[in-house]
XYZ file of C-alpha atoms in Angstrom:
78
model
C -9.623 -13.256 17.573
C -10.849 -13.804 14.020
C -9.738 -16.902 12.115
C -9.724 -17.054 8.311
C -10.041 -20.428 6.609
C -8.846 -20.480 2.994
C -8.440 -23.096 0.303
C -8.595 -23.835 -3.399
C -12.084 -24.829 -4.495
C -13.258 -26.273 -7.779
C -14.240 -22.804 -9.017
C -11.413 -20.799 -7.457
C -10.277 -19.597 -4.041
C -12.531 -20.073 -1.004
C -12.330 -17.965 2.153
C -14.471 -17.905 5.296
C -14.079 -16.168 8.645
C -14.803 -17.692 12.046
C -14.779 -16.233 15.541
C -13.370 -19.262 17.382
C -10.697 -21.873 16.822
C -13.188 -24.713 17.072
C -15.446 -23.131 14.470
C -12.477 -22.602 12.137
C -11.514 -26.255 12.429
C -15.106 -27.374 11.800
C -15.283 -25.131 8.730
C -11.970 -26.546 7.478
C -13.389 -30.072 7.814
C -16.566 -29.070 5.970
C -14.553 -27.505 3.148
C -12.400 -30.628 2.892
C -15.557 -32.738 2.632
C -16.662 -30.520 -0.285
C -13.404 -31.134 -2.147
C -11.563 -27.913 -1.281
C -7.785 -28.428 -1.303
C -4.780 -26.686 0.247
C -6.744 -25.566 3.290
C -5.007 -23.153 5.664
C -6.250 -21.408 8.788
C -4.960 -17.891 9.465
C -4.622 -17.018 13.144
C -3.459 -13.454 13.718
C -1.457 -13.300 10.484
C 0.138 -16.749 10.774
C -1.156 -19.584 8.566
C -1.459 -23.164 9.789
C -2.423 -26.445 8.167
C -5.575 -27.794 9.879
C -3.669 -30.571 11.694
C -1.177 -28.098 13.136
C -3.951 -25.648 13.983
C -5.831 -28.349 15.899
C -2.710 -29.342 17.810
C -1.738 -25.766 18.690
C -5.083 -24.010 19.230
C -7.959 -26.430 19.705
C -6.727 -29.582 21.428
C -3.106 -29.228 22.515
C -1.532 -32.669 22.904
C -4.150 -34.416 20.747
C -3.706 -35.593 17.162
C -6.508 -38.182 17.054
C -8.151 -37.008 13.827
C -5.011 -35.770 12.100
C -1.957 -37.262 10.471
C 1.560 -36.191 11.251
C 3.198 -33.385 9.348
C 0.069 -31.253 9.292
C -1.905 -33.539 7.013
C -5.629 -33.290 7.563
C -7.827 -36.380 7.818
C -11.309 -37.047 9.091
C -11.229 -39.564 11.940
C -13.211 -42.101 9.864
C -10.451 -42.146 7.205
C -7.712 -43.522 9.449
């Protein structure tokens, strides 16, 4: 499955493709660190906020690095 990570960067829309859920989540974190906002991860036509994506695809049952409601935080920010 191909995952597409999108967001709004300083100079316009940003979009990257990844071939695994873990890579998509890592890319979302990297984009967030660079100031990209409104990050979504597309999985087979359905878009997810990074927190929801992590919970559903990468680490089911774990929300350690993410806030509730799909908010996306690095673990060192909590």
